[in-house]
N, CA, C and O atoms as a DFTB+ gen file, in Angstrom:
604 C
 N C O
     1  1      17.215     -19.848      -8.032
     2  2      17.193     -20.542      -6.723
     3  2      16.082     -19.940      -5.822
     4  3      16.120     -18.739      -5.555
     5  1      15.163     -20.680      -5.378
     6  2      14.238     -20.168      -4.430
     7  2      14.592     -20.608      -2.941
     8  3      14.438     -21.761      -2.538
     9  1      15.046     -19.640      -2.227
    10  2      15.537     -19.911      -0.848
    11  2      14.283     -19.574       0.049
    12  3      13.614     -18.554      -0.115
    13  1      14.028     -20.527       1.015
    14  2      12.969     -20.256       1.866
    15  2      13.278     -19.253       3.012
    16  3      12.450     -18.603       3.651
    17  1      14.643     -19.252       3.150
    18  2      15.150     -18.390       4.148
    19  2      15.461     -17.057       3.585
    20  3      16.238     -16.941       2.638
    21  1      14.849     -16.002       4.167
    22  2      15.051     -14.534       3.817
    23  2      16.009     -13.878       4.755
    24  3      15.583     -13.455       5.830
    25  1      17.269     -13.758       4.436
    26  2      18.256     -13.036       5.219
    27  2      18.514     -11.724       4.694
    28  3      18.750     -11.523       3.503
    29  1      18.466     -10.733       5.670
    30  2      18.850      -9.306       5.139
    31  2      20.259      -9.209       5.027
    32  3      20.976      -9.870       5.778
    33  1      20.738      -8.437       4.149
    34  2      22.251      -8.105       4.055
    35  2      22.722      -7.538       5.316
    36  3      23.835      -7.879       5.717
    37  1      22.012      -6.709       5.999
    38  2      22.431      -6.219       7.146
    39  2      23.098      -7.231       8.198
    40  3      24.121      -7.008       8.845
    41  1      22.346      -8.335       8.233
    42  2      22.799      -9.423       9.156
    43  2      24.078     -10.044       8.744
    44  3      24.840     -10.474       9.611
    45  1      24.370     -10.123       7.494
    46  2      25.597     -10.512       6.989
    47  2      26.734      -9.619       7.451
    48  3      27.787     -10.056       7.916
    49  1      26.445      -8.349       7.289
    50  2      27.406      -7.305       7.692
    51  2      27.707      -7.297       9.189
    52  3      28.846      -7.129       9.627
    53  1      26.608      -7.491       9.964
    54  2      26.830      -7.594      11.461
    55  2      27.708      -8.826      11.797
    56  3      28.558      -8.781      12.686
    57  1      27.464      -9.936      11.043
    58  2      28.318     -11.198      11.332
    59  2      29.823     -10.954      10.961
    60  3      30.733     -11.372      11.677
    61  1      30.041     -10.231       9.764
    62  2      31.321      -9.732       9.408
    63  2      32.028      -8.744      10.334
    64  3      33.246      -8.728      10.514
    65  1      31.200      -7.974      10.866
    66  2      31.732      -6.995      11.996
    67  2      32.234      -7.799      13.176
    68  3      33.293      -7.548      13.751
    69  1      31.378      -8.819      13.514
    70  2      31.681      -9.643      14.664
    71  2      32.988     -10.393      14.477
    72  3      33.837     -10.362      15.368
    73  1      33.161     -11.005      13.449
    74  2      34.364     -11.727      13.095
    75  2      35.576     -10.832      12.976
    76  3      36.653     -11.169      13.466
    77  1      35.395      -9.619      12.286
    78  2      36.463      -8.700      12.288
    79  2      36.881      -8.197      13.719
    80  3      38.061      -8.012      14.019
    81  1      35.861      -7.997      14.555
    82  2      36.217      -7.686      15.940
    83  2      36.934      -8.663      16.734
    84  3      37.780      -8.338      17.567
    85  1      36.597      -9.880      16.476
    86  2      37.308     -10.971      17.121
    87  2      38.768     -11.018      16.688
    88  3      39.667     -11.123      17.522
    89  1      38.998     -10.941      15.374
    90  2      40.339     -10.902      14.823
    91  2      41.135      -9.581      15.309
    92  3      42.329      -9.578      15.608
    93  1      40.274      -8.458      15.337
    94  2      41.007      -7.278      15.821
    95  2      41.505      -7.448      17.199
    96  3      42.699      -7.257      17.433
    97  1      40.646      -7.805      18.166
    98  2      40.980      -7.947      19.635
    99  2      42.052      -9.003      19.789
   100  3      42.904      -8.821      20.658
   101  1      42.100     -10.110      19.021
   102  2      43.086     -11.115      19.244
   103  2      44.422     -10.626      18.837
   104  3      45.402     -10.830      19.553
   105  1      44.506      -9.929      17.607
   106  2      45.803      -9.546      17.207
   107  2      46.317      -8.228      17.963
   108  3      47.517      -7.992      18.104
   109  1      45.375      -7.456      18.399
   110  2      45.688      -6.368      19.269
   111  2      46.336      -6.825      20.578
   112  3      47.362      -6.303      21.015
   113  1      45.671      -7.851      21.196
   114  2      46.090      -8.419      22.463
   115  2      47.552      -9.017      22.252
   116  3      48.490      -8.743      23.001
   117  1      47.642      -9.872      21.139
   118  2      48.965     -10.482      20.775
   119  2      50.113      -9.465      20.530
   120  3      51.249      -9.692      20.944
   121  1      49.793      -8.360      19.860
   122  2      50.666      -7.256      19.529
   123  2      51.152      -6.602      20.767
   124  3      52.350      -6.379      20.941
   125  1      50.134      -6.257      21.727
   126  2      50.569      -5.645      22.935
   127  2      51.526      -6.556      23.806
   128  3      52.503      -6.088      24.391
   129  1      51.193      -7.818      23.847
   130  2      52.021      -8.829      24.572
   131  2      53.463      -8.958      23.899
   132  3      54.492      -9.069      24.566
   133  1      53.431      -8.933      22.622
   134  2      54.822      -8.947      21.840
   135  2      55.578      -7.681      22.094
   136  3      56.800      -7.694      22.246
   137  1      54.858      -6.584      22.141
   138  2      55.547      -5.421      22.431
   139  2      56.168      -5.329      23.718
   140  3      57.306      -4.871      23.817
   141  1      55.428      -5.781      24.851
   142  2      55.927      -5.716      26.144
   143  2      57.023      -6.640      26.169
   144  3      58.042      -6.202      26.703
   145  1      57.066      -7.823      25.717
   146  2      58.142      -8.765      25.775
   147  2      59.342      -8.159      24.965
   148  3      60.460      -8.179      25.482
   149  1      59.174      -7.669      23.830
   150  2      60.407      -7.087      23.181
   151  2      60.876      -5.924      23.885
   152  3      62.093      -5.742      23.910
   153  1      60.045      -5.032      24.514
   154  2      60.586      -3.917      25.381
   155  2      61.403      -4.430      26.563
   156  3      62.406      -3.818      26.932
   157  1      60.983      -5.555      27.167
   158  2      61.692      -6.071      28.337
   159  2      63.056      -6.629      27.907
   160  3      64.095      -6.426      28.535
   161  1      62.965      -7.323      26.824
   162  2      64.180      -8.033      26.376
   163  2      65.189      -7.095      25.728
   164  3      66.381      -7.223      26.005
   165  1      64.785      -6.188      24.907
   166  2      65.727      -5.335      24.177
   167  2      65.716      -3.840      24.522
   168  3      66.511      -3.042      24.025
   169  1      64.757      -3.512      25.413
   170  2      64.813      -2.121      25.889
   171  2      64.127      -1.050      24.999
   172  3      64.262       0.152      25.227
   173  1      63.458      -1.493      24.076
   174  2      62.748      -0.509      23.268
   175  2      62.665      -0.739      21.807
   176  3      63.144      -1.787      21.375
   177  1      62.111       0.115      20.979
   178  2      61.943      -0.193      19.641
   179  2      60.790      -0.992      19.171
   180  3      60.002      -1.413      20.018
   181  1      60.604      -1.244      17.949
   182  2      59.431      -2.088      17.556
   183  2      60.079      -3.282      16.747
   184  3      61.068      -3.134      16.028
   185  1      59.456      -4.416      16.928
   186  2      59.819      -5.597      16.306
   187  2      58.853      -5.682      14.991
   188  3      57.852      -4.972      14.904
   189  1      59.196      -6.512      14.082
   190  2      58.445      -6.765      12.874
   191  2      57.169      -7.470      13.239
   192  3      56.127      -7.281      12.612
   193  1      57.275      -8.348      14.339
   194  2      56.126      -9.085      14.606
   195  2      55.008      -8.168      15.293
   196  3      53.810      -8.377      15.108
   197  1      55.472      -7.183      16.063
   198  2      54.566      -6.175      16.720
   199  2      53.940      -5.372      15.497
   200  3      52.722      -5.207      15.438
   201  1      54.731      -4.915      14.600
   202  2      54.010      -4.127      13.507
   203  2      53.231      -4.896      12.651
   204  3      52.290      -4.364      12.062
   205  1      53.501      -6.124      12.490
   206  2      52.570      -6.880      11.652
   207  2      51.165      -7.102      12.345
   208  3      50.093      -6.964      11.755
   209  1      51.301      -7.449      13.614
   210  2      50.054      -7.645      14.418
   211  2      49.207      -6.383      14.548
   212  3      47.977      -6.402      14.493
   213  1      49.995      -5.205      14.736
   214  2      49.239      -3.897      14.691
   215  2      48.590      -3.638      13.434
   216  3      47.448      -3.179      13.394
   217  1      49.285      -3.919      12.365
   218  2      48.719      -3.678      11.053
   219  2      47.478      -4.562      10.767
   220  3      46.520      -4.073      10.169
   221  1      47.475      -5.802      11.163
   222  2      46.253      -6.627      11.026
   223  2      45.143      -6.004      11.819
   224  3      44.023      -5.896      11.319
   225  1      45.404      -5.593      13.027
   226  2      44.405      -4.901      13.844
   227  2      43.941      -3.738      13.120
   228  3      42.724      -3.604      12.996
   229  1      44.744      -2.851      12.610
   230  2      44.337      -1.770      11.899
   231  2      43.469      -1.934      10.719
   232  3      42.512      -1.193      10.495
   233  1      43.850      -2.993       9.915
   234  2      43.035      -3.355       8.806
   235  2      41.632      -3.834       9.229
   236  3      40.619      -3.475       8.628
   237  1      41.621      -4.625      10.246
   238  2      40.305      -5.090      10.801
   239  2      39.442      -4.064      11.259
   240  3      38.221      -4.147      11.126
   241  1      40.084      -2.977      11.862
   242  2      39.253      -1.759      12.325
   243  2      38.624      -0.945      11.196
   244  3      37.486      -0.479      11.252
   245  1      39.534      -0.804      10.078
   246  2      39.059      -0.158       8.926
   247  2      37.946      -0.965       8.196
   248  3      37.017      -0.420       7.600
   249  1      38.112      -2.253       8.290
   250  2      36.914      -3.122       7.715
   251  2      35.670      -3.015       8.441
   252  3      34.595      -3.068       7.843
   253  1      35.750      -2.862       9.729
   254  2      34.553      -2.643      10.603
   255  2      33.877      -1.371      10.221
   256  3      32.668      -1.318       9.993
   257  1      34.678      -0.351      10.156
   258  2      34.180       0.970       9.747
   259  2      33.481       0.866       8.412
   260  3      32.444       1.498       8.214
   261  1      34.054       0.034       7.427
   262  2      33.592      -0.013       6.126
   263  2      32.298      -0.752       6.222
   264  3      31.332      -0.272       5.627
   265  1      32.154      -1.892       6.918
   266  2      30.741      -2.701       7.117
   267  2      29.701      -1.858       7.772
   268  3      28.506      -2.067       7.565
   269  1      30.136      -0.894       8.572
   270  2      29.169      -0.003       9.271
   271  2      28.572       0.943       8.187
   272  3      27.369       1.200       8.209
   273  1      29.401       1.465       7.236
   274  2      28.896       2.271       6.100
   275  2      28.065       1.321       5.120
   276  3      27.133       1.835       4.501
   277  1      28.307       0.158       4.968
   278  2      27.579      -0.701       4.098
   279  2      26.190      -0.831       4.618
   280  3      25.247      -0.847       3.828
   281  1      26.010      -0.928       5.927
   282  2      24.635      -1.185       6.427
   283  2      23.702       0.054       6.056
   284  3      22.487      -0.102       5.926
   285  1      24.303       1.255       5.896
   286  2      23.430       2.348       5.679
   287  2      22.842       2.403       4.232
   288  3      21.953       3.198       3.927
   289  1      23.375       1.539       3.392
   290  2      22.894       1.549       1.946
   291  2      21.552       0.923       1.759
   292  3      21.366      -0.235       2.133
   293  1      20.554       1.666       1.168
   294  2      19.201       1.133       0.949
   295  2      19.001       0.155      -0.099
   296  3      18.141      -0.716       0.030
   297  1      19.869       0.249      -1.316
   298  2      19.617      -0.285      -2.507
   299  2      20.024      -1.774      -2.464
   300  3      21.134      -2.103      -2.045
   301  1      19.040      -2.744      -2.937
   302  2      19.399      -4.119      -2.807
   303  2      20.460      -4.553      -3.919
   304  3      21.202      -5.513      -3.713
   305  1      20.509      -3.843      -5.060
   306  2      21.433      -4.236      -6.098
   307  2      22.815      -3.894      -5.639
   308  3      23.762      -4.588      -6.009
   309  1      22.985      -2.851      -4.844
   310  2      24.216      -2.423      -4.361
   311  2      24.682      -3.436      -3.436
   312  3      25.826      -3.889      -3.477
   313  1      23.703      -3.832      -2.515
   314  2      24.031      -4.918      -1.531
   315  2      24.555      -6.234      -2.166
   316  3      25.422      -6.927      -1.635
   317  1      23.971      -6.509      -3.312
   318  2      24.366      -7.769      -3.945
   319  2      25.761      -7.681      -4.484
   320  3      26.526      -8.644      -4.428
   321  1      26.131      -6.389      -5.067
   322  2      27.596      -6.267      -5.533
   323  2      28.537      -6.369      -4.277
   324  3      29.545      -7.074      -4.313
   325  1      28.201      -5.687      -3.231
   326  2      28.869      -5.638      -2.018
   327  2      29.124      -6.977      -1.366
   328  3      30.227      -7.299      -0.926
   329  1      28.022      -7.757      -1.326
   330  2      28.093      -9.016      -0.766
   331  2      28.959     -10.007      -1.650
   332  3      29.571     -10.940      -1.130
   333  1      28.979      -9.778      -2.896
   334  2      29.773     -10.703      -3.708
   335  2      31.204     -10.422      -3.328
   336  3      31.984     -11.362      -3.174
   337  1      31.564      -9.236      -3.177
   338  2      32.966      -8.834      -2.826
   339  2      33.285      -9.344      -1.387
   340  3      34.391      -9.828      -1.145
   341  1      32.395      -9.245      -0.507
   342  2      32.571      -9.721       0.911
   343  2      32.754     -11.247       0.888
   344  3      33.576     -11.788       1.627
   345  1      31.964     -11.948       0.015
   346  2      32.059     -13.403      -0.052
   347  2      33.455     -13.811      -0.597
   348  3      34.140     -14.708      -0.105
   349  1      33.807     -13.033      -1.693
   350  2      35.186     -13.398      -2.224
   351  2      36.257     -13.094      -1.213
   352  3      37.210     -13.849      -1.023
   353  1      36.064     -11.940      -0.558
   354  2      37.142     -11.581       0.463
   355  2      37.280     -12.641       1.543
   356  3      38.394     -13.106       1.787
   357  1      36.184     -13.048       2.209
   358  2      36.248     -14.094       3.277
   359  2      36.676     -15.417       2.739
   360  3      37.387     -16.151       3.426
   361  1      36.260     -15.777       1.481
   362  2      36.606     -17.007       0.967
   363  2      38.091     -17.038       0.699
   364  3      38.701     -18.094       0.871
   365  1      38.746     -15.888       0.266
   366  2      40.124     -15.874       0.034
   367  2      40.887     -15.898       1.212
   368  3      41.988     -16.450       1.202
   369  1      40.394     -15.311       2.337
   370  2      41.162     -15.375       3.674
   371  2      41.056     -16.811       4.053
   372  3      42.057     -17.377       4.492
   373  1      39.882     -17.476       3.916
   374  2      39.720     -18.844       4.320
   375  2      40.753     -19.771       3.605
   376  3      41.402     -20.604       4.237
   377  1      40.871     -19.593       2.306
   378  2      41.824     -20.387       1.565
   379  2      43.206     -20.152       1.916
   380  3      44.012     -21.057       2.130
   381  1      43.460     -18.926       1.968
   382  2      44.905     -18.616       2.377
   383  2      45.244     -19.202       3.860
   384  3      46.330     -19.728       4.102
   385  1      44.331     -19.077       4.714
   386  2      44.503     -19.702       6.042
   387  2      44.718     -21.242       5.936
   388  3      45.555     -21.831       6.621
   389  1      43.976     -21.797       5.110
   390  2      43.997     -23.287       5.086
   391  2      45.475     -23.611       4.504
   392  3      46.163     -24.505       4.996
   393  1      45.896     -22.835       3.449
   394  2      47.144     -23.214       2.774
   395  2      48.466     -22.771       3.628
   396  3      49.488     -23.458       3.645
   397  1      48.324     -21.570       4.316
   398  2      49.508     -21.076       4.961
   399  2      49.609     -21.603       6.471
   400  3      50.682     -21.938       6.972
   401  1      48.373     -21.642       7.149
   402  2      48.425     -21.770       8.561
   403  2      47.230     -22.582       9.015
   404  3      46.283     -22.006       9.551
   405  1      47.228     -23.933       8.821
   406  2      46.082     -24.754       9.156
   407  2      45.987     -24.984      10.677
   408  3      44.970     -25.434      11.207
   409  1      47.156     -24.635      11.378
   410  2      47.157     -24.901      12.840
   411  2      46.218     -23.959      13.607
   412  3      45.803     -24.258      14.727
   413  1      45.892     -22.823      12.989
   414  2      44.974     -21.826      13.724
   415  2      43.597     -22.217      13.306
   416  3      42.956     -21.499      12.539
   417  1      43.126     -23.325      13.780
   418  2      41.819     -23.929      13.361
   419  2      40.526     -23.037      13.605
   420  3      39.542     -23.066      12.866
   421  1      40.659     -22.216      14.768
   422  2      39.647     -21.448      15.097
   423  2      39.422     -20.352      14.067
   424  3      38.274     -20.073      13.719
   425  1      40.438     -19.748      13.588
   426  2      40.260     -18.677      12.522
   427  2      39.781     -19.379      11.321
   428  3      38.875     -18.838      10.687
   429  1      40.258     -20.515      10.911
   430  2      39.810     -21.245       9.706
   431  2      38.231     -21.461       9.724
   432  3      37.507     -21.155       8.776
   433  1      37.778     -22.034      10.933
   434  2      36.416     -22.246      11.051
   435  2      35.645     -20.992      11.028
   436  3      34.609     -20.973      10.362
   437  1      36.007     -19.976      11.651
   438  2      35.478     -18.743      11.774
   439  2      35.237     -18.107      10.357
   440  3      34.139     -17.713       9.965
   441  1      36.340     -18.061       9.683
   442  2      36.295     -17.485       8.288
   443  2      35.439     -18.300       7.386
   444  3      34.754     -17.751       6.522
   445  1      35.453     -19.633       7.559
   446  2      34.598     -20.530       6.665
   447  2      33.150     -20.262       6.956
   448  3      32.352     -20.191       6.021
   449  1      32.764     -20.109       8.213
   450  2      31.427     -19.891       8.645
   451  2      30.918     -18.473       8.070
   452  3      29.837     -18.401       7.486
   453  1      31.677     -17.441       8.246
   454  2      31.335     -16.156       7.804
   455  2      31.244     -16.079       6.256
   456  3      30.443     -15.290       5.755
   457  1      32.035     -16.867       5.474
   458  2      32.083     -16.920       4.178
   459  2      30.779     -17.726       3.611
   460  3      30.224     -17.399       2.562
   461  1      30.393     -18.721       4.357
   462  2      29.283     -19.488       3.960
   463  2      28.011     -18.844       4.309
   464  3      26.993     -19.103       3.667
   465  1      28.015     -17.962       5.360
   466  2      26.786     -17.201       5.712
   467  2      26.657     -15.980       4.642
   468  3      25.532     -15.578       4.345
   469  1      27.743     -15.435       4.105
   470  2      27.611     -14.471       3.126
   471  2      27.140     -15.046       1.855
   472  3      26.443     -14.359       1.107
   473  1      27.481     -16.311       1.539
   474  2      26.962     -16.995       0.316
   475  2      25.537     -17.215       0.439
   476  3      24.810     -17.037      -0.538
   477  1      25.070     -17.593       1.574
   478  2      23.620     -17.829       1.840
   479  2      22.787     -16.565       1.699
   480  3      21.699     -16.556       1.124
   481  1      23.382     -15.444       2.282
   482  2      22.823     -14.144       2.166
   483  2      22.709     -13.665       0.805
   484  3      21.714     -13.071       0.391
   485  1      23.817     -13.947       0.057
   486  2      23.740     -13.547      -1.343
   487  2      22.670     -14.304      -2.264
   488  3      22.082     -13.702      -3.162
   489  1      22.462     -15.604      -2.000
   490  2      21.461     -16.335      -2.590
   491  2      19.977     -15.771      -2.198
   492  3      19.085     -15.600      -3.028
   493  1      19.871     -15.537      -0.935
   494  2      18.617     -14.993      -0.519
   495  2      18.314     -13.579      -1.008
   496  3      17.162     -13.200      -1.220
   497  1      19.395     -12.814      -1.178
   498  2      19.097     -11.493      -1.791
   499  2      18.900     -11.547      -3.206
   500  3      18.289     -10.606      -3.711
   501  1      19.339     -12.555      -3.999
   502  2      18.917     -12.632      -5.278
   503  2      17.367     -12.878      -5.423
   504  3      16.739     -12.318      -6.321
   505  1      16.788     -13.692      -4.558
   506  2      15.428     -13.864      -4.507
   507  2      14.700     -12.593      -4.128
   508  3      13.683     -12.252      -4.732
   509  1      15.231     -11.865      -3.099
   510  2      14.576     -10.620      -2.766
   511  2      14.520      -9.681      -3.794
   512  3      13.533      -8.952      -3.880
   513  1      15.569      -9.586      -4.693
   514  2      15.611      -8.557      -5.828
   515  2      14.575      -9.036      -6.807
   516  3      13.869      -8.193      -7.359
   517  1      14.419     -10.343      -7.078
   518  2      13.357     -10.795      -8.058
   519  2      11.997     -10.524      -7.517
   520  3      11.125     -10.142      -8.297
   521  1      11.730     -10.689      -6.230
   522  2      10.515     -10.264      -5.624
   523  2      10.240      -8.787      -5.655
   524  3       9.087      -8.365      -5.736
   525  1      11.309      -7.982      -5.589
   526  2      11.054      -6.529      -5.577
   527  2      10.761      -6.080      -6.931
   528  3      10.072      -5.073      -7.094
   529  1      11.248      -6.775      -7.967
   530  2      10.949      -6.308      -9.409
   531  2       9.457      -6.485      -9.591
   532  3       8.854      -5.634     -10.243
   533  1       8.807      -7.515      -9.072
   534  2       7.378      -7.811      -9.295
   535  2       6.415      -7.092      -8.435
   536  3       5.216      -7.367      -8.447
   537  1       6.970      -6.103      -7.632
   538  2       6.080      -5.299      -6.769
   539  2       6.115      -3.898      -7.078
   540  3       7.136      -3.474      -7.620
   541  1       5.118      -3.059      -6.812
   542  2       5.074      -1.789      -7.093
   543  2       5.214      -1.039      -5.717
   544  3       4.709      -1.483      -4.686
   545  1       5.926       0.111      -5.774
   546  2       6.051       0.854      -4.594
   547  2       4.804       1.714      -4.337
   548  3       3.913       1.813      -5.181
   549  1       4.769       2.291      -3.225
   550  2       3.579       3.110      -2.834
   551  2       3.494       4.329      -3.735
   552  3       2.389       4.755      -4.069
   553  1       4.566       4.880      -4.122
   554  2       4.467       6.046      -5.029
   555  2       3.959       5.718      -6.497
   556  3       3.245       6.462      -7.169
   557  1       4.417       4.553      -6.857
   558  2       4.032       4.005      -8.240
   559  2       2.527       3.636      -8.118
   560  3       1.829       3.842      -9.111
   561  1       2.017       3.166      -7.121
   562  2       0.538       2.892      -6.949
   563  2      -0.150       4.146      -6.974
   564  3      -1.127       4.287      -7.708
   565  1       0.266       5.070      -6.241
   566  2      -0.369       6.382      -6.282
   567  2      -0.368       7.034      -7.613
   568  3      -1.394       7.566      -8.036
   569  1       0.737       7.021      -8.293
   570  2       0.717       7.654      -9.693
   571  2      -0.206       6.840     -10.682
   572  3      -0.736       7.378     -11.654
   573  1      -0.350       5.606     -10.393
   574  2      -1.225       4.856     -11.352
   575  2      -2.588       5.101     -11.083
   576  3      -3.401       5.121     -12.007
   577  1      -2.961       5.315      -9.763
   578  2      -4.334       5.697      -9.445
   579  2      -4.568       7.091      -9.882
   580  3      -5.692       7.380     -10.292
   581  1      -3.687       7.942      -9.844
   582  2      -3.885       9.320     -10.364
   583  2      -4.131       9.361     -11.891
   584  3      -4.878      10.187     -12.418
   585  1      -3.455       8.419     -12.551
   586  2      -3.523       8.369     -14.026
   587  2      -4.924       7.649     -14.355
   588  3      -5.533       7.969     -15.376
   589  1      -5.350       6.823     -13.613
   590  2      -6.619       6.131     -13.880
   591  2      -7.774       7.083     -13.697
   592  3      -8.793       6.984     -14.379
   593  1      -7.608       8.005     -12.772
   594  2      -8.743       9.076     -12.488
   595  2      -8.833      10.045     -13.698
   596  3      -9.925      10.475     -14.071
   597  1      -7.801      10.341     -14.232
   598  2      -7.788      11.273     -15.497
   599  2      -8.607      10.724     -16.641
   600  3      -9.290      11.482     -17.330
   601  1      -8.558       9.470     -16.850
   602  2      -9.159       8.870     -18.011
   603  2     -10.515       8.511     -17.671
   604  3     -11.241       7.975     -18.509
């Protein structure tokens, strides 16, 4: 596929970080509110709902840290593998949200958009890898020039 749009993988990671941040803050807020309500009603302890929301927030925080580490990788083939996993992950979350809880339409739309954006980035990355194969690096050009001078 020849995509006219060239999207760098870093942009896809930034979009994923943004979506993870939205989910993190939403569930952290809901968890704190649920904790305060449970504390007022029952006088202490943790409810299953509070723990579940805190767990989701923690998972999103760890995913944000993981995406930050992915940004630092220079190799395009590694980005392709990572973006395949990111696309599968966001698509799985989207499908599960559609099946389980269609009433949270904002999360469904958000995960659908980030999944679609990851797919577009993946197709763009395939073209970038093909273009990279057909070009020489500066070091390869220098070595070829040095080889040509010897003959």
